[in-house]
Coordinates of C-alpha atoms in Angstrom, one line a residue:
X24 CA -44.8 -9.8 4.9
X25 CA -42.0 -12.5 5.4
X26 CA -38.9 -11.7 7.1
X27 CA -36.2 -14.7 6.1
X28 CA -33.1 -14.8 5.9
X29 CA -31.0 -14.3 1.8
X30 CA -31.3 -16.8 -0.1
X31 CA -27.9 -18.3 -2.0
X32 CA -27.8 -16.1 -5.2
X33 CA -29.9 -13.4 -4.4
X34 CA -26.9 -11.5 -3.5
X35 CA -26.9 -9.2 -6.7
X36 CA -30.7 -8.8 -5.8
X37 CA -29.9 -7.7 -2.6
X38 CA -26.9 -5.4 -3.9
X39 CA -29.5 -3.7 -6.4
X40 CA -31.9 -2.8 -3.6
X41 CA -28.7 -1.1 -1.4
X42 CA -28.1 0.7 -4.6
X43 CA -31.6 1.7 -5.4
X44 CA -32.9 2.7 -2.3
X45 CA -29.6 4.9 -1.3
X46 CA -29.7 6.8 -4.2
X47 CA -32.9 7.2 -4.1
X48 CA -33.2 8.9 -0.8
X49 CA -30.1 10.7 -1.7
X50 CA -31.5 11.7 -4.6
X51 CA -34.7 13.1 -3.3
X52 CA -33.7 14.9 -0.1
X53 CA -30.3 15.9 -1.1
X54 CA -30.1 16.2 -4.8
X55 CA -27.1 13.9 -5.5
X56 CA -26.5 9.9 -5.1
X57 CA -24.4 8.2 -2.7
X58 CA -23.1 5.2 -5.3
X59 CA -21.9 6.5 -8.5
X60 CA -21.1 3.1 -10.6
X61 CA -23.3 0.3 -11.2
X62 CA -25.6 -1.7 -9.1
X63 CA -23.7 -4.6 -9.0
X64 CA -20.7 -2.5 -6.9
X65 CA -22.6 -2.3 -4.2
X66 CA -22.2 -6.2 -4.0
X67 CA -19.0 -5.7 -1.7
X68 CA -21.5 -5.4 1.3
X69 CA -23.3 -8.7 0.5
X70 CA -20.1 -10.3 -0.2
X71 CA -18.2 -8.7 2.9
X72 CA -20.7 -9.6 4.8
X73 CA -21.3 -13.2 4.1
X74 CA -17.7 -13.6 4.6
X75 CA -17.8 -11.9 8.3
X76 CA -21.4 -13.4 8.9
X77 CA -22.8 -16.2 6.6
X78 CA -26.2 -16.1 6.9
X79 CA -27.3 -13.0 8.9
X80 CA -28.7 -10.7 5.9
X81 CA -32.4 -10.4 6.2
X82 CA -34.5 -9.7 3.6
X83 CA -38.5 -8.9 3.9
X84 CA -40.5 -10.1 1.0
X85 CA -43.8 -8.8 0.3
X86 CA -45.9 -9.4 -2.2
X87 CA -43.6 -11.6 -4.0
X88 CA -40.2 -9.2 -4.4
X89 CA -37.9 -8.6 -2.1
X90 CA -38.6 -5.2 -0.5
X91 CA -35.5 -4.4 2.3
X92 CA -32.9 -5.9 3.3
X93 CA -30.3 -5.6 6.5
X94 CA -27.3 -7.1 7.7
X95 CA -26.9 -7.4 11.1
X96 CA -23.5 -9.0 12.8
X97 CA -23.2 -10.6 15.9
X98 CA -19.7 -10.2 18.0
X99 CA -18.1 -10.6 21.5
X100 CA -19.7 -7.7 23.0
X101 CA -22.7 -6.7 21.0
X102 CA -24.7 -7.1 17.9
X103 CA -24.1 -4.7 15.2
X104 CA -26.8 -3.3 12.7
X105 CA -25.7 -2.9 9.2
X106 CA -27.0 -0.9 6.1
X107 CA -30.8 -1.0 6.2
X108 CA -33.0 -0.1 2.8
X109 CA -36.3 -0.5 1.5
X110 CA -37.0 -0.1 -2.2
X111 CA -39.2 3.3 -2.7
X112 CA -42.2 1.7 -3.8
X113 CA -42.6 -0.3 -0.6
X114 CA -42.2 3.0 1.7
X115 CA -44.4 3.4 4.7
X116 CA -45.3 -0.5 4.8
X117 CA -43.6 -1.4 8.2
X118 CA -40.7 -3.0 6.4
X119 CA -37.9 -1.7 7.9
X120 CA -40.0 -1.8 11.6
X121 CA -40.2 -5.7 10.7
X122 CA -36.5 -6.1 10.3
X123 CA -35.4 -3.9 13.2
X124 CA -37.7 -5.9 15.5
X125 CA -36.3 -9.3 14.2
X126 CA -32.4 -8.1 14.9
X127 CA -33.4 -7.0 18.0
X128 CA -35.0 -10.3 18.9
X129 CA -31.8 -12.3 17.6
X130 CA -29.6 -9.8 19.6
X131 CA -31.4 -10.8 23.2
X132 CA -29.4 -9.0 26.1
X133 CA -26.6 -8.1 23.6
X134 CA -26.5 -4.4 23.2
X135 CA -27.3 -3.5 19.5
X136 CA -24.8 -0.6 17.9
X137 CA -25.6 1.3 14.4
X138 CA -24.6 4.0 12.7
X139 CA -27.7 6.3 11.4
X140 CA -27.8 9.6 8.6
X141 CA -28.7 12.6 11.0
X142 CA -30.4 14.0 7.5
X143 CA -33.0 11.4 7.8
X144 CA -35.5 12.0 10.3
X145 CA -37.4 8.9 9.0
X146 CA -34.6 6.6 10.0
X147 CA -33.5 8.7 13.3
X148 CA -37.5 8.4 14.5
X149 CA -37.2 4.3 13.6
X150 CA -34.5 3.5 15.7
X151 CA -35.3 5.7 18.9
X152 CA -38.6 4.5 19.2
X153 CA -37.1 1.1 19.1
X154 CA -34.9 2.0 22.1
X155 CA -32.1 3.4 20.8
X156 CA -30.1 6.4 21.5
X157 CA -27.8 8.7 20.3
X158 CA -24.3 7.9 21.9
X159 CA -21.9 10.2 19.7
X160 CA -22.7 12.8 16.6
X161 CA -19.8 12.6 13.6
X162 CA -19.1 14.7 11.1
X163 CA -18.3 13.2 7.5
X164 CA -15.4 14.9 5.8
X165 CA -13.9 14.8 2.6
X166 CA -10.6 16.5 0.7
X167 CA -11.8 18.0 -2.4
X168 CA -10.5 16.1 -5.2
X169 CA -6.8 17.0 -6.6
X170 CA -6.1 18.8 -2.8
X171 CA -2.7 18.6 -2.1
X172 CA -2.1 17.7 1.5
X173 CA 0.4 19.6 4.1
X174 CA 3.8 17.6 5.4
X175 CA 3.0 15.2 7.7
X176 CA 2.2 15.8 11.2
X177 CA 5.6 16.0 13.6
X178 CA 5.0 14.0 16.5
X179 CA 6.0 10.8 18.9
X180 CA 5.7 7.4 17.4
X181 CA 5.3 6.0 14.4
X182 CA 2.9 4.6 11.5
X183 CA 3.4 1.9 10.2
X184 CA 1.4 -1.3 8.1
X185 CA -0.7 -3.5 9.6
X186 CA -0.2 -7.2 9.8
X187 CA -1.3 -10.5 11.6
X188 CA 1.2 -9.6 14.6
X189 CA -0.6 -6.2 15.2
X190 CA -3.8 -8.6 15.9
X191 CA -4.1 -8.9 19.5
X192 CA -3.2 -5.1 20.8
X193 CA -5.4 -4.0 18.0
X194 CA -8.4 -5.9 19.3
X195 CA -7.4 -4.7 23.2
X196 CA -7.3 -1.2 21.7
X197 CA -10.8 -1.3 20.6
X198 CA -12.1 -2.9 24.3
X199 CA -10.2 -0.3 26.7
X200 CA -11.4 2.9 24.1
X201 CA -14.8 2.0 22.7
X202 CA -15.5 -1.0 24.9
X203 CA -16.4 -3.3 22.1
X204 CA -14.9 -6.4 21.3
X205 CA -15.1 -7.8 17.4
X206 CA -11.7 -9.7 16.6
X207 CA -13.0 -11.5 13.2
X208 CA -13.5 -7.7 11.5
X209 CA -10.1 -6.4 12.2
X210 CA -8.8 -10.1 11.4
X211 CA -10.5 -9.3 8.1
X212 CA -8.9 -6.3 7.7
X213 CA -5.5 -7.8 7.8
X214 CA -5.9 -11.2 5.9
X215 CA -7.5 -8.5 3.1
X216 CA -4.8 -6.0 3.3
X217 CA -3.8 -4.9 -0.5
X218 CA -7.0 -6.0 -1.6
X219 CA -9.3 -3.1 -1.5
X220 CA -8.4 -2.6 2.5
X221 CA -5.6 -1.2 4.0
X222 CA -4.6 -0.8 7.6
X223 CA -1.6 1.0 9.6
X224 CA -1.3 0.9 13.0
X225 CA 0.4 3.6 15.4
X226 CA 2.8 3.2 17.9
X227 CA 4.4 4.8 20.7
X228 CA 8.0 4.9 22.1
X229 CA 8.0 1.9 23.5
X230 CA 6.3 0.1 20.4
X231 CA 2.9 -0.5 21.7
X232 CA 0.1 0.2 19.5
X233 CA -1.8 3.6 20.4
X234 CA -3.8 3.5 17.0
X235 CA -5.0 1.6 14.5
X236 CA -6.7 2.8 11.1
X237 CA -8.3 0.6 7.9
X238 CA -9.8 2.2 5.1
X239 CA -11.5 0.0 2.0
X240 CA -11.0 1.5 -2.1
X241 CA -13.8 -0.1 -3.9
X242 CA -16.5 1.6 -6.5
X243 CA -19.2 0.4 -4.1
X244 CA -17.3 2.0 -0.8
X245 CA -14.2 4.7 -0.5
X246 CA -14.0 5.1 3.1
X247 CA -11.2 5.8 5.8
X248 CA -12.5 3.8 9.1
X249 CA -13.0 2.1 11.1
X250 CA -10.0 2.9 13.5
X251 CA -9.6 4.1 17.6
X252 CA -6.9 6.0 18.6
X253 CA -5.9 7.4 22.3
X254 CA -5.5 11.0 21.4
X255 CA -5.2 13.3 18.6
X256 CA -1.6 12.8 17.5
X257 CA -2.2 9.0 16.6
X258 CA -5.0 9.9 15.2
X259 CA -3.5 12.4 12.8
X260 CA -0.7 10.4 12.1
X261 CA -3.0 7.8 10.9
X262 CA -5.2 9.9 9.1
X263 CA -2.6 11.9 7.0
X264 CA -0.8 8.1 5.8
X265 CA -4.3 6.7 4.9
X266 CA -5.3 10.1 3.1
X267 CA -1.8 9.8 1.4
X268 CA -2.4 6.3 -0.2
X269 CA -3.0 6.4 -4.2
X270 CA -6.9 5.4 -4.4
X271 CA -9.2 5.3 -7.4
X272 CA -11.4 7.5 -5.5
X273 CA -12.4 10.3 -3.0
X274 CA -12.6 8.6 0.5
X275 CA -15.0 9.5 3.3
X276 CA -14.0 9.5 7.0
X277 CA -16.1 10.2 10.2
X278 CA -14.7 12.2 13.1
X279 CA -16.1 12.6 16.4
X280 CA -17.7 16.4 16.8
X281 CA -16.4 17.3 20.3
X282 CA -13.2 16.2 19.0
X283 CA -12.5 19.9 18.3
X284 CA -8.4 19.7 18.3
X285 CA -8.8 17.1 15.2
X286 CA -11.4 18.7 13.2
X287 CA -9.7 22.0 13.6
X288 CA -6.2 20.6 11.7
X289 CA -8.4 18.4 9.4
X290 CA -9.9 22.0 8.5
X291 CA -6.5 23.2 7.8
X292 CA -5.7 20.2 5.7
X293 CA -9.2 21.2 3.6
X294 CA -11.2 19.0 4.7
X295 CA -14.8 19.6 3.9
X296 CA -18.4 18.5 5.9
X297 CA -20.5 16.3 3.5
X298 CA -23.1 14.8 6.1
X299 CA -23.4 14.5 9.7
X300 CA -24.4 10.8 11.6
X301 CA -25.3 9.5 14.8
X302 CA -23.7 6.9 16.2
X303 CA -26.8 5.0 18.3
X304 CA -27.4 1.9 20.5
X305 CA -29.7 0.5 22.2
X306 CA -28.5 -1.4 25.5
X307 CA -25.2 -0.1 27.9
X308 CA -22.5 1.9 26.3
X309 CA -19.5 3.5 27.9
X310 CA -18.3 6.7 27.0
X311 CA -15.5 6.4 24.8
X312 CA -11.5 6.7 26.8
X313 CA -9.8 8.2 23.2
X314 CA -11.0 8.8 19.3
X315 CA -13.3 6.7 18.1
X316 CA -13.7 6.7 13.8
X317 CA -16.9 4.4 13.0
X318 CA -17.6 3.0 9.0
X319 CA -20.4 2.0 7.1
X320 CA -18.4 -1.1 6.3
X321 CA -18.5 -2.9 8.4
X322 CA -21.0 -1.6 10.6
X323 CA -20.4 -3.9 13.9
X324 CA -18.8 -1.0 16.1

């Protein structure tokens, strides 16, 4: 087995393993498929990706054909792990041990953050025997499609959309609640805002920024996150405007468990459970000081 990094113009490769492999796990355990469209829209990881970080997908070859693949993304205050798959006919061959063990290597003393399917005991029994640990357990909700939402929440302060200017407190946001630092993702966000991402930010009285929520609209990835917020009215707010936004799909959006406040009005809203995930590391963490909403992309939080 080889463990290189992608080569130029294996990116639709690449994208066609993510695909594969999801849905085939998906498929298997669950009975349904996580991507619904074609393999090649599942190329807005590889191409987010090599934007944020050229050259840090790895892909393990054996016998001749590429048989995993993972992103891996190193910031300011950690390094994170990104989507991790191995094509079914390669199971059980130490491909995705190989990978791990080569990010970990490249992250040194970095702590190394990921985001993991609690429905996969496979992947859950990977990553804590490589060190890593649960930190946080979140619940992935959905509205049923055509659900009308309630009014707004009333509340203090205000949402309103993102910019350039927003920057700076969004990044010291992140640090003083989930003690992570990764400026070039939410300078992504903004410099892509209309297309496929949007952002809002939340702020209080006084106009500082108390919350900050992206979400991405693409056939490869309908998600709400990532986004912190200091307490449940931001995060609401925030929620409610991104859920309002006309999207050619059915978004997905993580919310902390022991956030019981939240997931009791996301209830009333309609919101329904579709999975549950771990949020791991492996390294120092600090427990979070307000509401942390993790994505699958990007995956460096």
């Amino acid at each position: 087995m080889t463990v290189r990094p992608m080569n130029p113009g294996e990116e639709s490769t690449v994208a066609s393993l993510i695909h594969r492999s999801t849905n085939s796990w998906y498929q298997s355990k669950l009975g349904y498929e996580i991507f619904t469209g074609k393999p090649e829209d599942t190329r807005i990881f590889t191409d987010t990706y090599e934007v944020l970080d050229p050259g840090c997908c790895l892909v393990a070859e054996l016998e001749g054909k590429v048989a995993g693949s993972c992103f891996y993304h190193p910031r300011e205050s950690h390094v994170g792990l990104g989507i991790m798959n191995v094509l079914p006919d390669f199971a059980g061959k130490g491909v995705a041990k190989a990978l791990l063990e080569e990010i970990i290597g490249k992250a040194g003393e970095l702590p190394v953050r990921l985001l993991s399917s609690a429905m996969n005991l496979d992947s859950y029994s990977l990553y804590t025997k490589a060190g890593f640990a649960p930190v946080a357990v979140y619940q992935d909700m959905r509205m049923p499609a055509g659900h009308t939402l309630p009014p707004p929440p009333a509340g203090p302060g205000s949402v309103r959309m993102a910019n350039t200017g927003h920057l700076f407190g969004m990044v010291d946001l992140e640090a003083e609640i989930a003690g992570i630092s990764r400026s070039k993702d939410l300078s992504h966000f903004l410099r892509s805002q209309g297309n496929h991402w949007t952002t809002f930010v939340h702020v209080d009285a006084s106009g500082k920024i108390d919350g900050w929520l992206a979400s991405i609209d693409h056939p490869g990835c309908q998600m709400i996150g990532p986004g912190v917020m200091r307490d449940e009215n931001a995060a609401m707010a925030l929620i409610h405007m991104q859920l309002s936004q006309a999207r050619s799909g059915n978004p997905v959006f993580l919310i902390p468990t022991h956030e019981t406040i939240l997931v009791a009005e996301l209830y009333r809203w309609g919101a329904r459970n579709v999975e549950l995930h771990f949020a791991q590391v492996r390294g120092n963490s600090s427990p979070p000081g307000g509401i942390i909403m993790p994505s699958f992309l990007p995956e460096s939080g």
